Short mmCIF file of C-alpha atoms in Angstrom, two decimals:
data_model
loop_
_atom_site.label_atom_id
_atom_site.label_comp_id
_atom_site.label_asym_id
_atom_site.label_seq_id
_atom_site.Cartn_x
_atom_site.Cartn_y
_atom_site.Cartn_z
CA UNK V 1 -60.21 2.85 16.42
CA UNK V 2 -58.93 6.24 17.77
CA UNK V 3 -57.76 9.00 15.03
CA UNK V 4 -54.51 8.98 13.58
CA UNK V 5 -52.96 12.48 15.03
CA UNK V 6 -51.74 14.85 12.59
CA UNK V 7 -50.82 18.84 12.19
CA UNK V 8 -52.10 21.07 9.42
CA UNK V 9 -49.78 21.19 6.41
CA UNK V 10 -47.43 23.52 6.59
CA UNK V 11 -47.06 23.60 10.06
CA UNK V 12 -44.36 21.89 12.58
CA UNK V 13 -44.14 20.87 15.98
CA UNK V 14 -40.80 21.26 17.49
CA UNK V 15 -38.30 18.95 19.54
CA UNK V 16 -35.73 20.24 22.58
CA UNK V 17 -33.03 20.65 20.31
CA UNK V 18 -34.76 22.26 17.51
CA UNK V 19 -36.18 25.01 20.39
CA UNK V 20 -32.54 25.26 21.77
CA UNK V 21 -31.66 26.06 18.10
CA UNK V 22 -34.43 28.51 17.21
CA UNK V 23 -34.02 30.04 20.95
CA UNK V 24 -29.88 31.09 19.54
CA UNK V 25 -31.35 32.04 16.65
CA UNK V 26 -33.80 34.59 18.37
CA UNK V 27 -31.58 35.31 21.13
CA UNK V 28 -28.67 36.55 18.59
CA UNK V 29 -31.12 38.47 16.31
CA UNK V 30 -32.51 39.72 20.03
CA UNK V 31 -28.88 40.81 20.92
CA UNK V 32 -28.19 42.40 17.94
CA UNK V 33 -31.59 44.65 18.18
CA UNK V 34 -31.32 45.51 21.52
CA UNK V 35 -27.48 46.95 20.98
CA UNK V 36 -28.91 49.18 17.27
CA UNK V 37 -31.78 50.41 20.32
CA UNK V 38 -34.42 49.03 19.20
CA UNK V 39 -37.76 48.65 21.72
CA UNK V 40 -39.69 45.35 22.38
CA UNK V 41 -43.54 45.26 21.40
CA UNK V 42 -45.95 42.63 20.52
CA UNK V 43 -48.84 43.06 18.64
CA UNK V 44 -52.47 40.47 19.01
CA UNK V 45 -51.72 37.03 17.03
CA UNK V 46 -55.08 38.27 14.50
CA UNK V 47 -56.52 41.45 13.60
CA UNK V 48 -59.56 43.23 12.16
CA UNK V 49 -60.05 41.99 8.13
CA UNK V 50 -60.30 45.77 7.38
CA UNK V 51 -56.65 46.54 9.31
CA UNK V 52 -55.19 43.33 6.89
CA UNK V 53 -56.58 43.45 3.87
CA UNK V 54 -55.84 45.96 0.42
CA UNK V 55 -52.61 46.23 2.27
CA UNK V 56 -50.44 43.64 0.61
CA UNK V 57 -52.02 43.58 -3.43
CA UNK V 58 -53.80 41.13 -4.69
CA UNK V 59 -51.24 38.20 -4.37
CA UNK V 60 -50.45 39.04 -0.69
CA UNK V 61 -54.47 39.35 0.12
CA UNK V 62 -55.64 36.28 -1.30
CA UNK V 63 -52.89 34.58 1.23
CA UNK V 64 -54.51 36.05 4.30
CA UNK V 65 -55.76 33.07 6.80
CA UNK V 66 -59.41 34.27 7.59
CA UNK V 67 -60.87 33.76 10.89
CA UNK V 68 -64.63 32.51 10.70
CA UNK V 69 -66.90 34.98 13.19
CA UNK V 70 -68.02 32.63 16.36
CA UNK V 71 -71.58 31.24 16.73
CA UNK V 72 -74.75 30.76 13.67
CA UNK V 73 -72.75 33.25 11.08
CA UNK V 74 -74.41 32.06 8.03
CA UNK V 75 -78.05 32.82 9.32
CA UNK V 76 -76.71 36.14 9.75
CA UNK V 77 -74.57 36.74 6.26
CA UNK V 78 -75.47 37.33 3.08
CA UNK V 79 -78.05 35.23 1.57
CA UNK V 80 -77.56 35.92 -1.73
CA UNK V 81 -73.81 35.88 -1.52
CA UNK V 82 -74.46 32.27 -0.26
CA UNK V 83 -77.08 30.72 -2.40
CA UNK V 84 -74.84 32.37 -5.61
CA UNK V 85 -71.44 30.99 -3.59
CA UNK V 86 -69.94 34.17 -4.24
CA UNK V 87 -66.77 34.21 -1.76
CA UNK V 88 -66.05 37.58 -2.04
CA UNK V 89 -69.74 38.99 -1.38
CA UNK V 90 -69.85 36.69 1.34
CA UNK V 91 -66.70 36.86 3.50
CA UNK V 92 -66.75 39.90 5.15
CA UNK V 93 -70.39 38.56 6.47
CA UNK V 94 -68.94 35.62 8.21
CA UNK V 95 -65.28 36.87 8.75
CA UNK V 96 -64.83 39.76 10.16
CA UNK V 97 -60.94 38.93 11.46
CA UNK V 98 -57.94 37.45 10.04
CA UNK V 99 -54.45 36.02 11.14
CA UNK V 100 -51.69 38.37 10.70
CA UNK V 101 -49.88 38.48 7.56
CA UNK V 102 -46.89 40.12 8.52
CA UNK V 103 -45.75 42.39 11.30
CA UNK V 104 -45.70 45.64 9.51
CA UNK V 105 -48.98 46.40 9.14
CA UNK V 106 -50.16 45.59 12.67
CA UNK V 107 -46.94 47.89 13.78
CA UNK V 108 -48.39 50.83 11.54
CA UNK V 109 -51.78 50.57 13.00
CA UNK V 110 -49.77 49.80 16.88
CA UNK V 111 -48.49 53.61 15.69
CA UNK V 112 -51.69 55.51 15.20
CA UNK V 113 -53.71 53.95 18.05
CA UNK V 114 -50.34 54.63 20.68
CA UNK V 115 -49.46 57.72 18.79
CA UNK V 116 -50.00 60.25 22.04
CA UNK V 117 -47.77 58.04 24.22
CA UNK V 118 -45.10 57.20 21.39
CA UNK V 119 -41.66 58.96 21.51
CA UNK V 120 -40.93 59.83 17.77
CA UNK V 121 -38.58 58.45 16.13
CA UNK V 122 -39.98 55.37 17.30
CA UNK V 123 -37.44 52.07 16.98
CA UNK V 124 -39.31 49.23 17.67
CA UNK V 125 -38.35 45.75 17.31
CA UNK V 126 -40.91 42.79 17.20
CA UNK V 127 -40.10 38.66 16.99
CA UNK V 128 -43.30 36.62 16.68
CA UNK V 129 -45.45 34.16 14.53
CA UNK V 130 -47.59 35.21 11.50
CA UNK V 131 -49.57 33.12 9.17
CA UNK V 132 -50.25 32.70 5.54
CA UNK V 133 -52.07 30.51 3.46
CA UNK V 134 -49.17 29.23 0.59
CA UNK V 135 -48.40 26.21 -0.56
CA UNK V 136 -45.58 24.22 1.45
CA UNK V 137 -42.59 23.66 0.59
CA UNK V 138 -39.25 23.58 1.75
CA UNK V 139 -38.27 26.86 3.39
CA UNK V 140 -41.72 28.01 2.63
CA UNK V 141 -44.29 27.53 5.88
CA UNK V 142 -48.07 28.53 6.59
CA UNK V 143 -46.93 28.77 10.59
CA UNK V 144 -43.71 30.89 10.78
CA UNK V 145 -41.94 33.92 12.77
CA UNK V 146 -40.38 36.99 11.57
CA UNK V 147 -38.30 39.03 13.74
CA UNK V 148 -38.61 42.60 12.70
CA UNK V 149 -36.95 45.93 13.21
CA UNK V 150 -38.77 49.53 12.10
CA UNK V 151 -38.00 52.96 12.87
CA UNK V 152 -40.87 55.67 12.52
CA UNK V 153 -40.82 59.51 12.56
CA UNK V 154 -37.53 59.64 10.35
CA UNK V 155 -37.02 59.93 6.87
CA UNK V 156 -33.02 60.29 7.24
CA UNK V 157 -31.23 57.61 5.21
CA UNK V 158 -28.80 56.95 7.98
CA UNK V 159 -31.88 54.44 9.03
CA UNK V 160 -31.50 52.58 6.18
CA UNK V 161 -27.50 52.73 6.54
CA UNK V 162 -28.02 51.50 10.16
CA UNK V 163 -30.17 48.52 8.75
CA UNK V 164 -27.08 47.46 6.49
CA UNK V 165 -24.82 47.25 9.54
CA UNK V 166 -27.73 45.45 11.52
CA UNK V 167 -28.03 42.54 9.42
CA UNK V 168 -24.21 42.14 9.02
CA UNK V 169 -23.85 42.13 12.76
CA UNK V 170 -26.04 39.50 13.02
CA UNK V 171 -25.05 37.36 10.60
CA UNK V 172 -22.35 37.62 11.75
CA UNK V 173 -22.91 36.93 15.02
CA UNK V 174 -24.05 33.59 13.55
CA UNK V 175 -21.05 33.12 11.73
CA UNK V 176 -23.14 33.08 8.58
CA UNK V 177 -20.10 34.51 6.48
CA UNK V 178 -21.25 35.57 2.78
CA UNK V 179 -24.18 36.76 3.00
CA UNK V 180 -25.60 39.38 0.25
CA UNK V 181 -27.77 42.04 1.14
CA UNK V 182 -29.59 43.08 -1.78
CA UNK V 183 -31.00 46.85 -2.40
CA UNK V 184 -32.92 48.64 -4.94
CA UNK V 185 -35.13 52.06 -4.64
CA UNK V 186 -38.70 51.67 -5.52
CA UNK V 187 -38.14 55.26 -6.83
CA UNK V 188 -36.32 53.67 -9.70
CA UNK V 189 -38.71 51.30 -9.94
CA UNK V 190 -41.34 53.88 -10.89
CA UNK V 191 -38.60 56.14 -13.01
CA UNK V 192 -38.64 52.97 -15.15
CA UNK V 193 -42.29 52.64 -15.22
CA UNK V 194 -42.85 56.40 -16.06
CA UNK V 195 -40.14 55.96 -18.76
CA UNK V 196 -41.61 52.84 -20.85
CA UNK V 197 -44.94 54.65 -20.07
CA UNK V 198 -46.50 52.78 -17.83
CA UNK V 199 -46.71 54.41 -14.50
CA UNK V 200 -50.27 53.43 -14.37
CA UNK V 201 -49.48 49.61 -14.06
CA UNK V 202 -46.16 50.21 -11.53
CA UNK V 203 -47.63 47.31 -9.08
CA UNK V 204 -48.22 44.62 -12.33
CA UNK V 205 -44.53 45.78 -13.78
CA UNK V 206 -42.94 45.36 -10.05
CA UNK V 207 -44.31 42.09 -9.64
CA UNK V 208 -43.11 40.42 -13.17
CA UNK V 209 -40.19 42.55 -12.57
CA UNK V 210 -39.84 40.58 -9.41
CA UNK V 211 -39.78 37.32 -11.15
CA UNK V 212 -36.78 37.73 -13.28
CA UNK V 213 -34.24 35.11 -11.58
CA UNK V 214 -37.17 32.53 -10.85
CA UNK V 215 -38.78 32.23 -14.76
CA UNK V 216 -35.84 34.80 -16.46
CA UNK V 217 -36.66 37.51 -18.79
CA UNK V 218 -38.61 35.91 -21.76
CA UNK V 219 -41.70 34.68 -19.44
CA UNK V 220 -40.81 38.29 -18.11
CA UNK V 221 -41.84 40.19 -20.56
CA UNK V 222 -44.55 38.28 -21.36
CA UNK V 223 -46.72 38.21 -18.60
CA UNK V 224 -46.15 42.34 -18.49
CA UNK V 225 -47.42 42.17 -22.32
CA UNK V 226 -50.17 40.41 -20.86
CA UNK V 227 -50.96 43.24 -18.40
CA UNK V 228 -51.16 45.57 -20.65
CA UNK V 229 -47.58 46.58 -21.23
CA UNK V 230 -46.67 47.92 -24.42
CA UNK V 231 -44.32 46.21 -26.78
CA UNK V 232 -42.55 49.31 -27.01
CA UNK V 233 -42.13 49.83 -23.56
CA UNK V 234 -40.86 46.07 -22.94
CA UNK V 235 -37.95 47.01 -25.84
CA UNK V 236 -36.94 50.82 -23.77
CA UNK V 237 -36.44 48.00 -20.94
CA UNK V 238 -33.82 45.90 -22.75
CA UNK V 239 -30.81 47.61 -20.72
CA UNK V 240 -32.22 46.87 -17.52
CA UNK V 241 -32.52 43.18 -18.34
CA UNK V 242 -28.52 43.57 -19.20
CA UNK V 243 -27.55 45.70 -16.72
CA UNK V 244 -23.98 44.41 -14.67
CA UNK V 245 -21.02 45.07 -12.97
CA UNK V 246 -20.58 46.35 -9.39
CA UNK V 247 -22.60 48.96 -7.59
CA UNK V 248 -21.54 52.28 -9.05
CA UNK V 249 -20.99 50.48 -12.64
CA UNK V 250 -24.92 49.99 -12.12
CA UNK V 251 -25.55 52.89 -10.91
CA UNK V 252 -23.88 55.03 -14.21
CA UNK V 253 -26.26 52.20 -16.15
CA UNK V 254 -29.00 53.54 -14.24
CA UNK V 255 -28.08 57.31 -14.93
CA UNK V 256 -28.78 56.90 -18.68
CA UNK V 257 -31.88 54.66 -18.56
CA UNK V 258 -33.31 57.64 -16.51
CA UNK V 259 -32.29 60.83 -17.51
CA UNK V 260 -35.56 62.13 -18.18
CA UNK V 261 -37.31 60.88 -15.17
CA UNK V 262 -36.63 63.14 -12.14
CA UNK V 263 -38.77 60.49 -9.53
CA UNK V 264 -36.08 57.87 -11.19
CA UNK V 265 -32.90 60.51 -10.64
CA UNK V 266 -33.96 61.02 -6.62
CA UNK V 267 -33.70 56.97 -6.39
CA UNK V 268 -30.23 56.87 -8.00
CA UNK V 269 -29.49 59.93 -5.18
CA UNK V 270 -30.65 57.97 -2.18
CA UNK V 271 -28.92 54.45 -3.53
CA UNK V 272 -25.54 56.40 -4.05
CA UNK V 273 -25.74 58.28 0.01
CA UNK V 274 -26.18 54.37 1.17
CA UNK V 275 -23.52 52.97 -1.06
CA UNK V 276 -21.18 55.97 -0.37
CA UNK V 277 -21.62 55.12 3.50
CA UNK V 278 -20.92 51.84 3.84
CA UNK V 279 -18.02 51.78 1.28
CA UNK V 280 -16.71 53.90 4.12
CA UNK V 281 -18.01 52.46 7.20
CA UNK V 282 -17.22 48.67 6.03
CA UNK V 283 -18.79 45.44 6.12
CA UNK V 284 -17.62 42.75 8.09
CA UNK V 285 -18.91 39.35 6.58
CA UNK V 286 -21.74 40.52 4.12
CA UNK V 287 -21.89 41.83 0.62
CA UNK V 288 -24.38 44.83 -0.37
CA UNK V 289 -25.14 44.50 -3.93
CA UNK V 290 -27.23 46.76 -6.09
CA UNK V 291 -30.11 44.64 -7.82
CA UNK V 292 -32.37 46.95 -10.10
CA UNK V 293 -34.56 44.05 -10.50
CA UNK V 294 -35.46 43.42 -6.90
CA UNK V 295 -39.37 44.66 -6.98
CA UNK V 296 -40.97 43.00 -3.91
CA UNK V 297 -44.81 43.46 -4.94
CA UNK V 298 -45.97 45.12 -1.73
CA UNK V 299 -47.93 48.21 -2.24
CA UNK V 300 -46.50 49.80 0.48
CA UNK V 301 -42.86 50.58 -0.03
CA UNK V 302 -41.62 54.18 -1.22
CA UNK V 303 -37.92 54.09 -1.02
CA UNK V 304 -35.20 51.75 -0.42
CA UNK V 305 -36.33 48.02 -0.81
CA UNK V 306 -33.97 45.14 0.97
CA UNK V 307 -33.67 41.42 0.48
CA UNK V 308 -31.07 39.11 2.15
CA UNK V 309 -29.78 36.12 0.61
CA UNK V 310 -27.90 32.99 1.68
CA UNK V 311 -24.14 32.16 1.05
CA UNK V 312 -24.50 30.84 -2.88
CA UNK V 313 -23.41 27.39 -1.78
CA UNK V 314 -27.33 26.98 0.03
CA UNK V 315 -30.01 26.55 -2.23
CA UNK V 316 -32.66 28.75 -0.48
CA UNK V 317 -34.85 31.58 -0.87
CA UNK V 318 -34.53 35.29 0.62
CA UNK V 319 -33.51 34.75 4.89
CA UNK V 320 -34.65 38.76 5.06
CA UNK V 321 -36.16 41.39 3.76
CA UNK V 322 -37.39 45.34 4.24
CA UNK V 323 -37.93 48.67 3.08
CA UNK V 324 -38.56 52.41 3.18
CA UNK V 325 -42.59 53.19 3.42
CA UNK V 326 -43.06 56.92 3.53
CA UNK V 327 -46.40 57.14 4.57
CA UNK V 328 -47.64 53.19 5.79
CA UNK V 329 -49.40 54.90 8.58
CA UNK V 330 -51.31 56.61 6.13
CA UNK V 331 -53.86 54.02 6.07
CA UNK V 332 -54.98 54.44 9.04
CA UNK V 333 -55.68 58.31 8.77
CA UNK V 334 -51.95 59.17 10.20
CA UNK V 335 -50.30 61.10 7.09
CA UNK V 336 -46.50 61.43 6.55
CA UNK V 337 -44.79 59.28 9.26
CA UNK V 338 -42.12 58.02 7.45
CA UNK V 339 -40.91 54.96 8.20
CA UNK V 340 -38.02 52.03 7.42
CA UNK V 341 -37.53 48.45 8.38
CA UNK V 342 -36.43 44.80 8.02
CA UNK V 343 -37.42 41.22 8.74
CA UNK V 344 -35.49 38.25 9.24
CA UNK V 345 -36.84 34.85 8.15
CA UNK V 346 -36.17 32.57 11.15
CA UNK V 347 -37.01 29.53 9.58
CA UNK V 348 -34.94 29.95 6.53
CA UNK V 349 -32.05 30.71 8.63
CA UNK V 350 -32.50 28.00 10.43
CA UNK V 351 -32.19 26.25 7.75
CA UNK V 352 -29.05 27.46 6.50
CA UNK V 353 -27.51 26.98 9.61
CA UNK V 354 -28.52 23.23 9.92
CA UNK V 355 -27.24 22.99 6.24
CA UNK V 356 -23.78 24.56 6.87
CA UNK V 357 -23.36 22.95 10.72
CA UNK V 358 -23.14 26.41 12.07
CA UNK V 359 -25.07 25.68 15.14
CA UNK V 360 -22.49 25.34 18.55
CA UNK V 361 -22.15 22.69 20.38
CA UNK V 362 -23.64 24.65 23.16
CA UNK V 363 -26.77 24.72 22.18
CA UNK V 364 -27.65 21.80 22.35
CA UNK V 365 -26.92 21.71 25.69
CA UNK V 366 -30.16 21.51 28.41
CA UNK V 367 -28.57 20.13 31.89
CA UNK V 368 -25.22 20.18 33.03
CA UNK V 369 -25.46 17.71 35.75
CA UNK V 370 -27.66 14.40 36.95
CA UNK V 371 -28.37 13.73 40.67
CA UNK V 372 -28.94 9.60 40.49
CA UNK V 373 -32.07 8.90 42.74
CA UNK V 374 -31.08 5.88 45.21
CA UNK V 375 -33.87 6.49 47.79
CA UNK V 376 -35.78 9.19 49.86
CA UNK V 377 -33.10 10.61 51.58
CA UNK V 378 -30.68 10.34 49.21
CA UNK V 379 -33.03 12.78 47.09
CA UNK V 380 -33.60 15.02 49.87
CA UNK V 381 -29.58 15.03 50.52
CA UNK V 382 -29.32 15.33 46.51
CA UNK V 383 -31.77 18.54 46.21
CA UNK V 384 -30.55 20.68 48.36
CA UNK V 385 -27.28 20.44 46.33
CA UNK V 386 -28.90 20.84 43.55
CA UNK V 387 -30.49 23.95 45.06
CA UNK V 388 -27.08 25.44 45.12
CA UNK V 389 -26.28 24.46 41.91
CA UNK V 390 -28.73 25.86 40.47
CA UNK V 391 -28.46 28.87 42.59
CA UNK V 392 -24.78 29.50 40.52
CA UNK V 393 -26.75 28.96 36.98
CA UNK V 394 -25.67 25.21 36.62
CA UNK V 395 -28.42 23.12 34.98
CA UNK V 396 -28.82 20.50 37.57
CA UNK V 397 -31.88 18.24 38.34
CA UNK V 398 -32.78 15.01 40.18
CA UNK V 399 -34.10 11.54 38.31
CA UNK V 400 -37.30 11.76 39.65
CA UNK V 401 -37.69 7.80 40.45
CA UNK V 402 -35.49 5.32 42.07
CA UNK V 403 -35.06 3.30 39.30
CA UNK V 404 -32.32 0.84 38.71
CA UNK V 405 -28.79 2.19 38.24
CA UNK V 406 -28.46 1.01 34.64
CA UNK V 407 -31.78 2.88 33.92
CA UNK V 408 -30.79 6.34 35.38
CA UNK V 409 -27.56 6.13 33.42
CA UNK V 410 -29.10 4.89 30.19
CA UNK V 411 -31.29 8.40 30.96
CA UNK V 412 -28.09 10.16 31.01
CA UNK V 413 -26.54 9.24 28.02
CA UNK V 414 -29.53 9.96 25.68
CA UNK V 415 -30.16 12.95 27.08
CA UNK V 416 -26.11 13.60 26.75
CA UNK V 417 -25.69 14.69 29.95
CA UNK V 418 -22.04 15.04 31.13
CA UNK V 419 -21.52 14.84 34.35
CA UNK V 420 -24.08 12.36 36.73
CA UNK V 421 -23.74 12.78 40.69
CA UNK V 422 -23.74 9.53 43.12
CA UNK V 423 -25.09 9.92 46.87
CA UNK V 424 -25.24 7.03 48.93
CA UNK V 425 -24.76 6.67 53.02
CA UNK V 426 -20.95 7.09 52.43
CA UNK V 427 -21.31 10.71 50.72
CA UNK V 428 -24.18 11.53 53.39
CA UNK V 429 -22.23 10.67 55.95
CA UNK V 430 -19.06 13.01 54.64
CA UNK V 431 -20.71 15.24 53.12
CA UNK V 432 -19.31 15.03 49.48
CA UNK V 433 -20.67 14.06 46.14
CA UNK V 434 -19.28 11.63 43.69
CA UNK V 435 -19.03 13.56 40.10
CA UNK V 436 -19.09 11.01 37.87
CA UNK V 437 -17.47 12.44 33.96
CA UNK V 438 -19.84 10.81 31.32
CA UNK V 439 -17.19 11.08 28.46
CA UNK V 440 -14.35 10.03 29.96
CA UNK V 441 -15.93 7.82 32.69
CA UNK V 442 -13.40 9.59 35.54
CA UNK V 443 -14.81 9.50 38.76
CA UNK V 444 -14.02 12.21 41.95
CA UNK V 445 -15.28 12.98 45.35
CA UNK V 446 -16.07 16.07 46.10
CA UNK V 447 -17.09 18.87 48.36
CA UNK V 448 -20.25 20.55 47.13
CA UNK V 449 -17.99 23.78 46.54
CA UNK V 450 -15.42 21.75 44.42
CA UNK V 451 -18.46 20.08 42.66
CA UNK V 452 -20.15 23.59 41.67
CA UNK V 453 -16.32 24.07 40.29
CA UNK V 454 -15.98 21.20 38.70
CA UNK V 455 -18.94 21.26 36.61
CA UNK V 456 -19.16 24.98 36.06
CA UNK V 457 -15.35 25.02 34.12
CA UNK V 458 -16.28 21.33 31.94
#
């Protein structure tokens, strides 16, 4: 019996209409990068384990698809790794390459190995897939893309102001009204650290920190207890679990809890610039909201921190996310490059927009017009209309058999195509096409000119 076919787990294969929908999705995001002048680059789909890994902490690394090196690895690994089964010994004998995690890291090390042929600042934009090995679920995908923006060689803050504006344009260019785009500094996340003493365990207090709106703030504080947070500490941190009100009511919160750190005081400066900007510039479907809380656990950001979340009517996790990293390059042996940018989660988005029926009519669009196959030289008659069509950026295309009528039109209708075209010896003989309206079941003959016409203003 042949095998059942199947796809890995948290993976998808994708239909016309769900292409034509991810397509608008990319194209708009596209549009929107393009216009902020932002550069196109692409980056290989895997990398070297070494350019991947200690680059995302401990969660991030352990989600890191390896790649398994080609031909007899194990005679050549680590023998003792292998008889003990000790994974960690063993994997860099037998992998030696991974599948991207994200596309910031491969962008950093794109920036030191290009850096002689790089105009600083750099804006690059890049919209492909990366990989990671979580556990499905929905919104949540091993296989997915991000579309990312970065700018490099720049440490002014109008970046980060530009950033705002570029995720409201494109939402709403989607007509994804209500969206909130969350910021906090990382500066203040390390203030707070250095002020409950315990700047020596900033990544495990950012990453319980983190977890405040999924388990709230009792299973908060005690997984920081648990990593070797003082008691004491946890209590200084009471105000931040209670702090409220708009942005600059936050912000005077903020002033008190650090007062005596002066890391903590240059993150309240930074947070007020952006605020101060965009109160003036405006905002034309999103909210920016100041969330002290937000502590993505990557090791690499320095500055300003971003997450985007859905209207509060969809139930779904962050549809973007970003940051300031003053010196990401740094890894690679290229010291203070500053650098800023932002990802948007197409799948999530997608999401959102199936949930909310945002998605045009348009787009699910794929031909404009069907030339009905009644013979040989009917088709040739038929293509060389169709050449012109297509010649004016109308969708056209012949039924490739000459089938029975009721079949061709069948064809039509569950591919929801509008208009179908009859040729027969009458039409040859004239010259003219019969447009036939699929909705409204109208029928007109027609010069080729008035049939361009015709379909091109449906």
């Amino acid at each position: 019996m042949a095998q059942k076919p199947s796809i890995p787990k948290g993976t998808r294969d994708f239909n016309p209409d769900q292409v034509a929908k991810r397509n608008y999705i990319f194209n708009t995001i596209r549009g929107a990068f393009e216009t902020f002048g932002f550069q196109s680059i692409e980056t290989p789909s895997f990398e070297n384990s070494a350019t991947l890994m200690g680059k995302y902490g401990d969660e991030g690394d352990r989600l890191i698809f390896k790649i398994l090196n080609s031909g007899d690895f194990l005679s050549k690994s680590n023998p003792e790794a292998y008889n003990n089964k000790d994974s960690v010994a063993l994997t860099p004998s037998i992998s030696e390459k991974a599948l991207r995690y994200d596309l910031t890291v491969p962008f950093a090390r794109y920036v030191v190995q290009h850096q002689n042929e790089i105009e600083f600042p750099f804006k690059r934009y890049q919209i492909q897939p990366v990989w990671r090995a979580d556990r499905p679920q929905k919104g949540r995908f091993r296989e997915f893309y991000q579309c990312d923006a970065d700018v490099v060689g720049s440490k002014s803050l109008w970046q980060e102001v530009e950033f705002i504006q570029l995720y409201d344009a494109v939402f709403s260019a989607l007509k994804l009204d209500g969206v909130t785009i969350k910021i906090n500094n990382r500066k203040i996340l390390s203030g707070i650290a250095e002020v409950i003493g315990a700047s020596d365990k900033l990544i495990d207090f950012t990453v319980a920190l983190d977890k405040l709106d999924k388990i709230g703030e009792e299973k908060v504080k005690e997984e920081m207890l648990s990593k070797g947070i003082s008691e004491e500490g946890i209590t200084k941190l009471q105000p931040l679990f209670t702090l409220s009100g708009d942005f600059k009511s936050q912000i005077e919160g903020l002033k008190g809890i650090l007062s005596s750190s002066v890391e903590g005081q240059k993150g309240i400066e930074e947070l007020t610039f952006i605020n101060a900007a965009i109160s003036e510039l405006g905002l034309s479907t999103a909210n920016l909201q100041l969330d002290v809380t937000l502590a993505r656990g990557l090791n690499y950001y320095t500055g300003a921190i971003f997450e985007v979340s859905a209207p509060e009517t969809v139930k779904m996790g962050s549809i973007g996310g970003g940051g300031r990293y003053d010196d990401l390059t740094g890894i690679f042996g290229m010291k203070d490059v500053s650098g800023v940018g932002i990802s948007f989660g197409l799948d999530r988005i997608y999401l959102v927009l199936e949930e909310l029926n945002l998605f045009p009519e348009t787009v699910k669009k794929h031909i404009d017009v069907l030339f009905i196959n009644f013979g040989d030289k009917e088709a040739l008659f038929s293509l060389k209309a169709i050449k012109v069509l297509r010649a004016q950026g109308i969708h056209a295309e012949l039924y490739p058999d000459a089938s029975k009528m009721k079949k061709q039109m069948n064809h039509a209708n569950k591919r929801s195509i509008p208009f179908v075209v009859l040729v027969g010896d009458q039409e040859i003989e004239t010259n003219t096409y019969t447009l036939k309206n699929m909705r409204t079941g109208e029928q007109d003959k027609l010069s080729l000119e008035a049939l361009c016409s015709a379909v091109k203003t449906s």
